[in-house]
Amino acid sequence: MSVSASAENLSSDAQSCDGGSMCLELALEGERLCKAGDCRAGVAFFQAAIQAGTDDLRTLSAIYSQLGNAYFYLGDYNKAMQYHKHDLTLARTMNDKLGEAKASGNLGNTLKVMGKFNEAVQCCKRHLEISRSLGDRLSEGRALYNLGNVYHAQGKQLGRVGQNDPGHFPQEVRECLMQAVAYYEENLELMRSLGDRQAMGRACGNLGNTCYLLGDFTRAIKYHTERLRIAQEVGDRAAERRANSNLGNSHIFLGQFENAAEHYKRTLALAEELGDAAVEAQACYSLGNTYTLLREYRIAEEYHARHLSAARKLQDRVGEGRACWSLGNAHAALGNHEKALYYAKEHYNISKELGDVLGMATAQMNIGDLCKVLGLPVDAAPSPPQDPIPAPRTPFNALRVRRQSMEQLSLIQITPDGKKKEEDKERGIVRAESEEGENPTETFMELLVRCQSNRMDEQRATLDKENRPKKLQRSASSGNKNNPPEGTAEMLTLISTLQSDRLNEQRAELRPVNPRATLPGVGVIPTTRPKPEEDFIEVLARVQGTRLEDQRTALPKPQAEQEEEEKDDFFARLMKAQAGRMEDQRASIPLKEKPQPSNSKN
């Protein structure tokens, strides 16, 4: 899995106090322990680094990524997913596109092993999209490889349902496998152009395995041969052993038994060199089956005996049952009917112990045939099971030998998987969880939605329900009883669209979410910079103040003062009007003339 930033590449210059330096030192020690293979101790140091805290987000991102990888290798996939999500959130907060791409890839790998293939595909495609936009070809190659792995794993899981041979899977399985082939081939071409031999080898190995499952054995041999050549060039003995094993499997299905035997012998030698007892036992089993197909029963008996001995050392009861069944068939072909009867009875007892009803029936039939050949009473053979339905469910029921004839044999595991035991334990869980198709939610997005909803709630106006006209109340309460006419519905839709556009135009951009509120280990140590809470409050007050000023209206004046002013204005207007009218009604008073003296006659 990729790491967004290695802790050893981070300088302590960005640390502002002793607490930050302590965090970096703990992270470096955790990384050293993980590289040494002690992931459990490394996790403890990484957790201590988070407790120490740091303001350097790049250091914290590296810790999250390393913690996710460590939990992944420890098999704790839920915690691995948790820390890879933290890393993804932090990368988005810092606008670190390359970090976001790598975190998406890590998250996709984790979801894949959890069986959540749809979500894994989304994360890996996001990884691919960002890598291509950045022009990072190495990251693009990893994304293509991860996508191939997701579809390959999904196809193999779906193919486990039922008893299907390579090349005879349902169409749903074939589509997944063909998608895997497409991504693997694109990855291979990219790695060829970059000259990365090890990455080319991985792509060839996976292409060979996928083509094998599709039934294209010739093409599978081509890719596995190239994988073998690259492994020999780089000195990868484990990869060389896997390539020989897969080549043997492919040659078997083409009927090329001599070539298959040579590759299985090389597999056995490499397994002994590497000290892998389980693979050594599988190689002996495959060699025994191959020599049985070649009708060299003596050599087949020798390899099956080695397989039985190895299975007993490993306490592998399933392997013991297979070995006893194969030894019984080999001895019967050699004419050693007494030994064949002994191994047939052993096969029956082991099958009964494992609850393998089909194995019990096969062993009982073989015992009956051998008793007839030896002239023994048929009563010596155990009776077949009366009620096979209530037999306990065991892994052997799904993985046991599929074919009963010696011309068609079950072979070594086709695609070796280092985590087979963990997958067997989780198979029931994986099937239940793989149905979920929900997109992974991000803490940052949840915080953003919560902030926006709070702002909307603060701006809501309370409706005056008590003072509404009764007619309107009745119409509103009865509005849900009947659907609005079509024209009204269109009008309401238009209004809703216009209102949403207005709301969007009035939204204010939020500053990047402070990761201190959501992520552990951020901002624990004090710094000389202003407190982020003060910065936030200052910006909030300034923004809110501007918005409040825009929304202010003049307050109404007190009622008494308003009445007094209105009264004064009334009398002033009245006096003015009356004065005008009185002026209009005035009459000029005529002056009295002095009487003229009259001349009287005497």
Coordinates of C-alpha atoms in Angstrom, one line a residue:
M1 CA 0.0 0.0 0.0
S2 CA 1.2 3.5 -0.7
V3 CA 2.1 6.1 1.9
S4 CA 1.2 9.7 1.5
A5 CA 4.4 10.9 3.2
S6 CA 7.2 9.1 4.9
A7 CA 7.8 10.3 8.5
E8 CA 11.6 10.0 8.0
N9 CA 11.4 12.6 5.1
L10 CA 9.7 15.2 7.3
S11 CA 11.8 17.9 8.9
S12 CA 11.3 19.0 12.5
D13 CA 11.7 22.6 11.5
A14 CA 7.9 22.9 11.2
Q15 CA 7.5 21.8 14.8
S16 CA 7.0 24.8 17.0
C17 CA 7.8 23.3 20.4
D18 CA 9.1 20.2 22.2
G19 CA 5.8 18.5 21.9
G20 CA 5.9 18.5 18.2
S21 CA 9.5 17.2 18.2
M22 CA 8.4 14.4 20.5
C23 CA 5.5 13.5 18.1
L24 CA 8.0 13.3 15.2
E25 CA 10.4 11.1 17.2
L26 CA 7.7 8.7 18.2
A27 CA 6.5 8.5 14.6
L28 CA 10.0 7.7 13.3
E29 CA 10.4 4.9 15.8
G30 CA 6.9 3.5 14.9
E31 CA 7.9 3.6 11.2
R32 CA 11.2 1.8 12.0
L33 CA 9.4 -0.9 13.9
C34 CA 6.9 -1.5 11.1
K35 CA 9.7 -1.8 8.5
A36 CA 11.3 -4.3 10.8
G37 CA 8.1 -6.4 10.8
D38 CA 6.9 -5.5 14.3
C39 CA 3.7 -3.8 13.3
R40 CA 2.0 -4.2 16.7
A41 CA 4.8 -2.3 18.5
G42 CA 4.8 0.2 15.7
V43 CA 1.1 0.9 16.2
A44 CA 1.8 1.7 19.9
F45 CA 4.4 4.3 18.9
F46 CA 2.1 5.9 16.3
Q47 CA -0.7 6.1 18.8
A48 CA 1.6 7.7 21.3
A49 CA 2.7 10.2 18.6
I50 CA -1.0 11.1 18.1
Q51 CA -1.4 11.6 21.8
A52 CA 1.7 14.0 21.8
G53 CA 0.0 16.0 19.0
T54 CA 1.4 18.2 16.4
D55 CA 0.5 21.3 14.3
D56 CA 2.4 20.0 11.3
L57 CA -0.4 18.5 9.2
R58 CA 2.1 16.7 6.9
T59 CA 3.5 14.8 9.8
L60 CA 0.0 14.0 11.0
S61 CA -0.9 12.8 7.5
A62 CA 2.1 10.4 7.4
I63 CA 1.1 9.0 10.8
Y64 CA -2.5 8.4 9.7
S65 CA -1.3 6.6 6.6
Q66 CA 1.3 4.5 8.4
L67 CA -1.3 3.6 11.1
G68 CA -3.8 2.5 8.4
N69 CA -1.1 0.4 6.7
A70 CA 0.0 -1.2 10.0
Y71 CA -3.6 -2.1 11.0
F72 CA -4.1 -3.5 7.5
Y73 CA -1.2 -5.9 7.9
L74 CA -2.5 -6.8 11.4
G75 CA -5.8 -7.8 9.9
D76 CA -7.8 -5.1 11.7
Y77 CA -9.5 -3.7 8.6
N78 CA -12.0 -1.5 10.4
K79 CA -9.3 0.5 12.1
A80 CA -7.3 0.6 8.9
M81 CA -10.3 2.1 7.1
Q82 CA -10.7 4.6 9.9
Y83 CA -7.2 6.0 9.7
H84 CA -7.1 6.0 5.9
K85 CA -10.3 8.1 6.0
H86 CA -8.6 10.5 8.4
D87 CA -5.7 10.7 6.0
L88 CA -8.0 11.4 3.1
T89 CA -9.9 14.1 5.1
L90 CA -6.6 15.8 6.0
A91 CA -5.3 15.7 2.5
R92 CA -8.4 17.4 1.2
T93 CA -8.2 20.0 3.9
M94 CA -4.6 20.8 2.9
N95 CA -5.6 20.6 -0.8
D96 CA -2.9 18.0 -1.3
K97 CA -4.0 16.2 -4.5
L98 CA -1.2 13.7 -4.5
G99 CA -1.9 12.8 -0.8
E100 CA -5.6 12.5 -1.6
A101 CA -4.8 10.1 -4.5
K102 CA -2.7 7.9 -2.3
A103 CA -5.1 7.9 0.6
S104 CA -7.9 7.0 -1.9
G105 CA -5.8 4.0 -3.1
N106 CA -5.1 2.8 0.4
L107 CA -8.8 3.1 1.3
G108 CA -9.8 1.2 -1.8
N109 CA -7.4 -1.7 -0.9
T110 CA -8.9 -1.9 2.6
L111 CA -12.5 -1.9 1.3
K112 CA -11.5 -4.7 -1.2
V113 CA -10.4 -7.1 1.5
M114 CA -13.5 -6.2 3.5
G115 CA -15.6 -7.4 0.5
K116 CA -17.0 -3.9 -0.2
F117 CA -16.1 -4.0 -3.9
N118 CA -18.4 -1.2 -5.2
E119 CA -17.0 1.3 -2.7
A120 CA -13.4 0.0 -3.4
V121 CA -13.9 0.6 -7.1
Q122 CA -15.0 4.2 -6.5
C123 CA -12.0 5.0 -4.3
C124 CA -9.6 3.4 -6.8
K125 CA -11.1 5.3 -9.7
R126 CA -10.7 8.5 -7.8
H127 CA -7.1 7.6 -7.3
L128 CA -6.7 7.0 -11.0
E129 CA -8.5 10.3 -11.9
I130 CA -6.3 12.4 -9.7
S131 CA -3.1 10.7 -10.8
R132 CA -3.8 11.3 -14.4
S133 CA -4.7 14.9 -13.8
L134 CA -1.4 15.4 -12.0
G135 CA 0.5 13.5 -14.7
D136 CA 2.0 11.2 -12.1
R137 CA 2.6 8.0 -14.1
L138 CA 3.8 5.9 -11.2
S139 CA 0.7 6.7 -9.2
E140 CA -1.4 6.0 -12.2
G141 CA 0.2 2.6 -12.5
R142 CA -0.6 1.8 -8.9
A143 CA -4.2 2.9 -9.4
L144 CA -4.6 0.7 -12.5
Y145 CA -3.1 -2.3 -10.6
N146 CA -5.4 -1.7 -7.6
L147 CA -8.5 -1.6 -9.9
G148 CA -7.4 -4.9 -11.4
N149 CA -7.0 -6.4 -8.0
V150 CA -10.5 -5.3 -6.9
Y151 CA -12.2 -6.8 -10.0
H152 CA -10.1 -9.9 -9.7
A153 CA -11.0 -10.4 -6.0
Q154 CA -14.7 -9.8 -6.8
G155 CA -14.6 -12.4 -9.6
K156 CA -12.9 -15.0 -7.4
Q157 CA -15.4 -14.5 -4.5
L158 CA -18.4 -14.8 -6.9
G159 CA -16.8 -17.8 -8.4
R160 CA -16.6 -19.7 -5.1
V161 CA -20.4 -20.1 -5.2
G162 CA -21.1 -23.5 -6.7
Q163 CA -18.7 -26.1 -8.2
N164 CA -17.3 -24.4 -11.3
D165 CA -14.1 -25.3 -13.1
P166 CA -11.9 -22.6 -14.7
G167 CA -13.5 -21.4 -17.9
H168 CA -17.0 -22.4 -16.8
F169 CA -18.0 -19.6 -14.5
P170 CA -21.3 -17.6 -14.8
Q171 CA -21.4 -14.5 -17.0
E172 CA -21.3 -12.2 -13.9
V173 CA -18.0 -13.7 -12.8
R174 CA -16.5 -13.5 -16.3
E175 CA -17.4 -9.8 -16.6
C176 CA -15.5 -9.1 -13.4
L177 CA -12.5 -11.1 -14.6
M178 CA -12.4 -9.4 -18.0
Q179 CA -12.5 -6.0 -16.3
A180 CA -9.5 -7.1 -14.2
V181 CA -7.6 -8.3 -17.4
A182 CA -8.2 -4.9 -19.0
Y183 CA -6.8 -2.9 -16.1
Y184 CA -3.9 -5.4 -15.6
E185 CA -2.9 -5.1 -19.3
E186 CA -3.0 -1.3 -19.1
N187 CA -0.9 -1.4 -16.0
L188 CA 1.6 -3.8 -17.7
E189 CA 2.0 -1.5 -20.8
L190 CA 2.6 1.5 -18.5
M191 CA 5.2 -0.4 -16.5
R192 CA 6.9 -1.5 -19.7
S193 CA 7.3 2.2 -20.7
L194 CA 8.7 3.1 -17.3
G195 CA 11.0 0.1 -17.2
D196 CA 9.8 -1.2 -13.8
R197 CA 10.6 -4.9 -14.0
Q198 CA 9.2 -5.8 -10.6
A199 CA 5.9 -4.1 -11.3
M200 CA 5.8 -5.8 -14.7
G201 CA 6.3 -9.2 -13.0
R202 CA 3.4 -8.6 -10.6
A203 CA 1.1 -7.6 -13.5
C204 CA 2.1 -10.7 -15.5
G205 CA 1.4 -13.0 -12.6
N206 CA -2.0 -11.5 -12.0
L207 CA -2.8 -11.6 -15.8
G208 CA -1.8 -15.3 -15.9
N209 CA -4.1 -16.1 -12.9
T210 CA -7.0 -14.2 -14.4
C211 CA -6.7 -15.8 -17.8
Y212 CA -6.5 -19.2 -16.1
L213 CA -9.9 -18.6 -14.4
L214 CA -11.3 -17.5 -17.7
G215 CA -10.2 -20.8 -19.2
D216 CA -7.6 -19.2 -21.6
F217 CA -4.8 -21.6 -20.5
T218 CA -2.5 -20.8 -23.5
R219 CA -2.5 -17.1 -22.7
A220 CA -2.1 -17.9 -19.0
I221 CA 1.1 -19.9 -19.8
K222 CA 2.4 -16.9 -21.8
Y223 CA 2.0 -14.5 -18.9
H224 CA 3.3 -17.0 -16.2
T225 CA 6.4 -17.7 -18.4
E226 CA 7.2 -14.0 -18.5
R227 CA 6.6 -13.8 -14.8
L228 CA 9.0 -16.6 -14.2
R229 CA 11.7 -15.0 -16.3
I230 CA 11.4 -11.6 -14.5
A231 CA 11.4 -13.4 -11.1
Q232 CA 14.7 -15.1 -12.0
E233 CA 16.2 -11.9 -13.3
V234 CA 15.5 -10.0 -10.0
G235 CA 16.2 -13.0 -7.8
D236 CA 12.7 -13.2 -6.3
R237 CA 12.6 -16.9 -5.2
A238 CA 9.1 -16.7 -3.8
A239 CA 7.7 -15.3 -7.0
E240 CA 9.7 -17.9 -9.0
R241 CA 8.0 -20.6 -6.9
R242 CA 4.5 -19.2 -7.5
A243 CA 5.2 -18.9 -11.2
N244 CA 6.3 -22.6 -11.5
S245 CA 3.2 -23.7 -9.5
N246 CA 0.8 -21.7 -11.8
L247 CA 2.6 -23.0 -14.9
G248 CA 2.1 -26.6 -13.7
N249 CA -1.6 -25.9 -13.2
S250 CA -2.1 -24.4 -16.7
H251 CA -0.2 -27.3 -18.4
I252 CA -2.4 -29.8 -16.6
F253 CA -5.6 -28.4 -18.2
L254 CA -3.9 -28.5 -21.7
G255 CA -3.0 -32.2 -21.1
Q256 CA 0.7 -31.5 -21.1
F257 CA 1.4 -33.6 -18.0
E258 CA 5.2 -34.0 -18.5
N259 CA 5.7 -30.2 -18.6
A260 CA 3.4 -29.9 -15.5
A261 CA 5.5 -32.4 -13.6
E262 CA 8.7 -30.5 -14.3
H263 CA 7.2 -27.3 -13.0
Y264 CA 5.8 -29.0 -9.9
K265 CA 9.2 -30.5 -9.2
R266 CA 10.7 -27.0 -9.4
T267 CA 8.0 -25.8 -7.1
L268 CA 8.8 -28.5 -4.5
A269 CA 12.5 -27.7 -4.6
L270 CA 11.9 -24.0 -4.1
A271 CA 9.4 -24.7 -1.3
E272 CA 12.0 -26.8 0.5
E273 CA 14.6 -24.0 0.0
L274 CA 12.3 -21.4 1.4
G275 CA 11.1 -23.6 4.3
D276 CA 7.5 -23.4 3.3
A277 CA 6.0 -26.7 4.6
A278 CA 2.5 -26.0 3.5
V279 CA 3.5 -25.3 -0.1
E280 CA 5.8 -28.4 0.0
A281 CA 2.8 -30.5 1.0
Q282 CA 0.7 -29.1 -1.9
A283 CA 3.5 -29.6 -4.4
C284 CA 3.7 -33.3 -3.3
Y285 CA 0.0 -33.7 -3.8
S286 CA 0.1 -32.1 -7.2
L287 CA 3.0 -34.3 -8.3
G288 CA 1.2 -37.4 -7.1
N289 CA -1.9 -36.5 -9.1
T290 CA 0.2 -35.7 -12.2
Y291 CA 2.0 -39.0 -12.1
T292 CA -1.3 -40.8 -11.7
L293 CA -2.5 -39.1 -14.9
L294 CA 0.8 -40.4 -16.5
R295 CA -0.1 -43.9 -15.1
E296 CA 3.1 -44.1 -13.2
Y297 CA 1.4 -45.2 -10.0
R298 CA 4.6 -46.2 -8.1
I299 CA 5.9 -42.6 -8.3
A300 CA 2.5 -41.3 -7.6
E301 CA 2.3 -43.4 -4.4
E302 CA 5.6 -42.0 -3.2
Y303 CA 4.5 -38.4 -3.6
H304 CA 1.1 -39.0 -2.0
A305 CA 2.9 -40.7 1.0
R306 CA 5.1 -37.6 1.4
H307 CA 1.9 -35.5 1.2
L308 CA 0.3 -37.5 4.0
S309 CA 3.4 -37.2 6.2
A310 CA 3.5 -33.4 5.6
A311 CA -0.2 -33.0 6.3
R312 CA 0.1 -34.9 9.6
K313 CA 3.0 -32.6 10.7
L314 CA 0.9 -29.6 9.8
Q315 CA -2.2 -31.2 11.6
D316 CA -4.1 -30.6 8.4
R317 CA -7.0 -33.1 8.6
V318 CA -8.4 -32.0 5.2
G319 CA -5.0 -32.7 3.6
E320 CA -4.9 -36.1 5.4
G321 CA -8.2 -37.0 4.0
R322 CA -7.2 -36.1 0.5
A323 CA -3.9 -38.0 0.9
C324 CA -5.6 -41.2 2.1
W325 CA -8.1 -41.1 -0.8
S326 CA -5.3 -40.7 -3.3
L327 CA -3.2 -43.4 -1.7
G328 CA -6.1 -45.8 -1.7
N329 CA -6.6 -45.2 -5.5
A330 CA -2.8 -45.5 -6.1
H331 CA -2.5 -48.8 -4.2
A332 CA -5.7 -50.2 -5.9
A333 CA -4.1 -49.4 -9.3
L334 CA -0.9 -51.2 -8.2
G335 CA -2.9 -54.2 -7.0
N336 CA -2.2 -53.6 -3.3
H337 CA -5.8 -54.1 -2.3
E338 CA -5.2 -54.6 1.4
K339 CA -3.4 -51.2 1.7
A340 CA -6.0 -49.6 -0.5
L341 CA -8.7 -50.9 1.9
Y342 CA -6.8 -49.5 4.9
Y343 CA -6.5 -46.0 3.3
A344 CA -10.1 -46.1 2.2
K345 CA -11.2 -46.7 5.8
E346 CA -8.9 -43.9 7.0
H347 CA -10.5 -41.6 4.4
Y348 CA -14.0 -42.6 5.6
N349 CA -13.1 -41.9 9.3
I350 CA -11.5 -38.5 8.5
S351 CA -14.5 -37.5 6.3
K352 CA -16.9 -38.5 9.1
E353 CA -14.9 -36.4 11.6
L354 CA -15.0 -33.4 9.3
G355 CA -18.7 -33.8 8.5
D356 CA -17.9 -34.3 4.8
V357 CA -21.0 -36.3 3.7
L358 CA -19.8 -36.6 0.0
G359 CA -16.4 -37.9 1.1
M360 CA -18.0 -40.4 3.4
A361 CA -20.2 -41.7 0.5
T362 CA -17.2 -42.0 -1.8
A363 CA -15.1 -43.8 0.8
Q364 CA -18.0 -46.2 1.6
M365 CA -18.3 -47.0 -2.1
N366 CA -14.5 -47.7 -2.4
I367 CA -14.6 -49.9 0.7
G368 CA -17.4 -51.9 -0.7
D369 CA -15.6 -52.5 -4.1
L370 CA -12.4 -53.5 -2.3
C371 CA -14.2 -55.9 0.0
K372 CA -15.6 -57.6 -3.0
V373 CA -12.2 -57.9 -4.7
L374 CA -10.7 -59.3 -1.5
G375 CA -13.5 -61.7 -1.0
L376 CA -14.5 -60.1 2.3
P377 CA -18.1 -59.8 3.4
V378 CA -19.7 -56.6 2.3
D379 CA -20.9 -56.1 5.9
A380 CA -17.3 -55.1 6.7
A381 CA -17.9 -51.9 4.8
P382 CA -19.4 -49.1 6.9
S383 CA -23.0 -48.3 6.1
P384 CA -23.7 -45.1 4.2
P385 CA -25.1 -42.1 6.1
Q386 CA -28.8 -42.2 6.4
D387 CA -29.6 -38.5 6.5
P388 CA -26.9 -36.4 4.8
I389 CA -28.8 -33.1 5.3
P390 CA -28.0 -32.3 8.9
A391 CA -24.2 -32.8 8.5
P392 CA -22.3 -29.9 10.0
R393 CA -21.0 -27.3 7.6
T394 CA -17.2 -27.2 7.3
P395 CA -14.8 -25.5 5.0
F396 CA -14.1 -29.0 3.5
N397 CA -17.6 -29.1 2.0
A398 CA -16.7 -26.2 -0.3
L399 CA -13.1 -27.0 -0.9
R400 CA -12.9 -30.8 -1.1
V401 CA -12.0 -32.7 -4.3
R402 CA -14.7 -32.0 -6.9
R403 CA -14.2 -34.9 -9.2
Q404 CA -14.2 -38.6 -8.3
S405 CA -12.5 -40.1 -11.4
M406 CA -8.7 -40.3 -11.6
E407 CA -8.8 -38.7 -15.1
Q408 CA -9.9 -35.4 -13.6
L409 CA -8.2 -34.4 -10.4
S410 CA -8.4 -31.3 -8.1
L411 CA -5.0 -29.6 -8.1
I412 CA -2.9 -27.2 -6.0
Q413 CA -4.5 -23.9 -5.2
I414 CA -4.3 -21.8 -8.4
T415 CA -3.7 -18.4 -7.0
P416 CA -1.7 -18.5 -3.8
D417 CA -2.9 -16.0 -1.3
G418 CA -0.8 -15.1 1.7
K419 CA -3.9 -14.2 3.7
K420 CA -5.9 -17.3 2.9
K421 CA -6.6 -18.1 6.6
E422 CA -7.9 -14.6 7.3
E423 CA -10.1 -14.8 4.2
D424 CA -11.5 -18.2 5.3
K425 CA -12.3 -16.8 8.7
E426 CA -14.1 -13.8 7.2
R427 CA -15.9 -15.4 4.3
G428 CA -19.3 -15.3 6.0
I429 CA -18.8 -11.6 6.9
V430 CA -17.5 -10.7 3.4
R431 CA -20.6 -12.1 1.7
A432 CA -22.9 -10.1 4.0
E433 CA -21.1 -6.8 3.6
S434 CA -20.4 -7.0 -0.1
E435 CA -24.1 -6.2 -0.8
E436 CA -23.7 -2.7 0.6
G437 CA -23.2 -0.1 -2.1
E438 CA -23.2 3.1 0.0
N439 CA -20.5 5.7 -0.7
P440 CA -18.0 6.2 2.1
T441 CA -18.8 9.4 3.9
E442 CA -16.2 11.9 4.9
T443 CA -16.0 13.7 8.3
F444 CA -15.2 16.9 6.5
M445 CA -18.4 16.8 4.4
E446 CA -20.5 16.0 7.4
L447 CA -19.1 19.0 9.2
L448 CA -19.8 21.2 6.2
V449 CA -23.4 20.1 6.0
R450 CA -23.9 20.6 9.7
C451 CA -22.5 24.2 9.5
Q452 CA -24.7 25.1 6.5
S453 CA -27.8 23.7 8.2
N454 CA -27.1 25.7 11.4
R455 CA -26.8 28.9 9.4
M456 CA -30.0 28.2 7.6
D457 CA -31.8 27.6 10.9
E458 CA -30.5 30.9 12.3
Q459 CA -32.0 32.9 9.3
R460 CA -35.4 31.3 9.5
A461 CA -38.4 33.6 10.4
T462 CA -41.1 32.4 12.8
L463 CA -44.5 32.3 11.3
D464 CA -47.3 34.2 13.1
K465 CA -49.7 31.3 13.2
E466 CA -52.1 32.8 15.7
N467 CA -52.8 35.9 13.7
R468 CA -53.3 34.2 10.3
P469 CA -56.8 34.6 8.8
K470 CA -58.9 31.6 9.4
K471 CA -59.6 31.2 5.7
L472 CA -55.9 30.8 5.0
Q473 CA -55.5 28.4 7.9
R474 CA -58.2 26.2 6.6
S475 CA -56.7 26.2 3.1
A476 CA -53.3 25.4 4.4
S477 CA -54.5 22.6 6.6
S478 CA -56.4 21.0 3.8
G479 CA -53.8 21.4 1.2
N480 CA -52.4 17.9 1.6
K481 CA -55.7 16.2 1.0
N482 CA -55.7 16.7 -2.7
N483 CA -52.8 16.8 -5.1
P484 CA -52.4 20.2 -6.8
P485 CA -53.3 20.5 -10.5
E486 CA -50.6 20.0 -13.0
G487 CA -50.1 23.7 -13.8
T488 CA -49.8 24.5 -10.1
A489 CA -47.2 21.8 -9.6
E490 CA -45.1 23.2 -12.5
M491 CA -45.4 26.7 -11.0
L492 CA -44.3 25.4 -7.6
T493 CA -41.4 23.6 -9.1
L494 CA -40.3 26.8 -10.9
I495 CA -40.6 28.9 -7.7
S496 CA -38.6 26.3 -5.8
T497 CA -35.9 26.5 -8.5
L498 CA -35.8 30.3 -8.4
Q499 CA -35.6 30.3 -4.6
S500 CA -32.8 27.8 -4.5
D501 CA -30.8 29.9 -7.0
R502 CA -31.4 33.0 -4.8
L503 CA -30.2 31.1 -1.7
N504 CA -27.1 29.9 -3.6
E505 CA -26.3 33.5 -4.6
Q506 CA -26.5 34.7 -1.0
R507 CA -24.3 32.0 0.4
A508 CA -21.0 33.0 1.9
E509 CA -17.9 30.8 1.3
L510 CA -16.7 29.0 4.4
R511 CA -13.1 29.0 5.3
P512 CA -11.4 25.6 5.2
V513 CA -12.6 23.5 8.0
N514 CA -10.2 23.4 10.9
P515 CA -9.1 19.8 11.2
R516 CA -8.7 20.3 15.0
A517 CA -12.4 19.8 15.4
T518 CA -12.5 16.4 13.7
L519 CA -9.2 14.7 13.7
P520 CA -7.2 13.3 16.6
G521 CA -3.7 14.6 17.3
V522 CA -4.1 18.1 15.7
G523 CA -3.1 21.3 17.5
V524 CA -2.5 19.7 20.9
I525 CA 0.7 21.8 21.5
P526 CA 0.6 25.6 22.2
T527 CA 2.2 27.9 19.6
T528 CA 3.1 31.6 19.4
R529 CA 0.6 32.2 16.6
P530 CA -2.8 33.7 17.4
K531 CA -5.3 31.2 18.7
P532 CA -7.4 29.8 15.8
E533 CA -10.5 30.3 17.9
E534 CA -9.8 34.1 18.0
D535 CA -9.1 34.2 14.3
F536 CA -12.4 32.4 13.6
I537 CA -14.4 34.6 16.0
E538 CA -12.9 37.8 14.5
V539 CA -13.7 36.8 10.9
L540 CA -17.2 35.6 12.0
A541 CA -17.9 38.9 13.7
R542 CA -16.7 40.9 10.7
V543 CA -18.7 38.9 8.2
Q544 CA -21.8 38.9 10.4
G545 CA -21.5 42.6 11.1
T546 CA -21.4 43.4 7.4
R547 CA -24.4 41.2 6.8
L548 CA -26.3 42.7 9.7
E549 CA -25.6 46.3 8.6
D550 CA -27.0 45.4 5.2
Q551 CA -30.2 44.1 6.8
R552 CA -30.8 46.9 9.3
T553 CA -34.0 49.0 9.1
A554 CA -34.9 52.2 11.1
L555 CA -36.5 51.4 14.4
P556 CA -40.0 52.8 14.9
K557 CA -40.1 55.8 17.2
P558 CA -41.9 55.5 20.6
Q559 CA -45.6 55.8 20.4
A560 CA -46.0 58.8 22.8
E561 CA -43.4 60.9 20.9
Q562 CA -44.9 59.9 17.6
E563 CA -48.4 60.9 18.7
E564 CA -47.1 64.2 20.1
E565 CA -45.4 65.0 16.8
E566 CA -48.5 64.1 14.9
K567 CA -50.5 66.4 17.2
D568 CA -48.1 69.3 16.7
D569 CA -48.1 68.8 13.0
F570 CA -51.9 68.8 13.0
F571 CA -52.3 72.1 14.9
A572 CA -49.6 73.7 12.8
R573 CA -51.4 72.8 9.6
L574 CA -54.7 73.8 11.1
M575 CA -53.4 77.2 12.1
K576 CA -51.9 77.7 8.7
A577 CA -55.1 76.8 7.0
Q578 CA -57.2 78.9 9.3
A579 CA -54.9 81.8 8.9
G580 CA -55.3 81.7 5.2
R581 CA -59.0 81.4 5.4
M582 CA -59.3 84.3 7.8
E583 CA -57.2 86.4 5.6
D584 CA -59.5 85.6 2.7
Q585 CA -62.5 86.6 4.7
R586 CA -61.3 90.0 5.9
A587 CA -63.1 93.1 4.6
S588 CA -61.6 96.5 4.3
I589 CA -63.4 99.0 6.6
P590 CA -64.4 102.2 4.7
L591 CA -63.1 105.4 6.2
K592 CA -65.9 107.8 7.4
E593 CA -66.1 111.1 5.4
K594 CA -66.3 114.4 7.4
P595 CA -69.7 116.0 7.0
Q596 CA -69.8 119.1 4.7
P597 CA -71.1 122.3 6.4
S598 CA -74.4 123.3 4.8
N599 CA -75.4 126.8 3.9
S600 CA -78.7 127.6 5.6
K601 CA -80.8 130.5 4.6
N602 CA -82.3 132.7 7.0

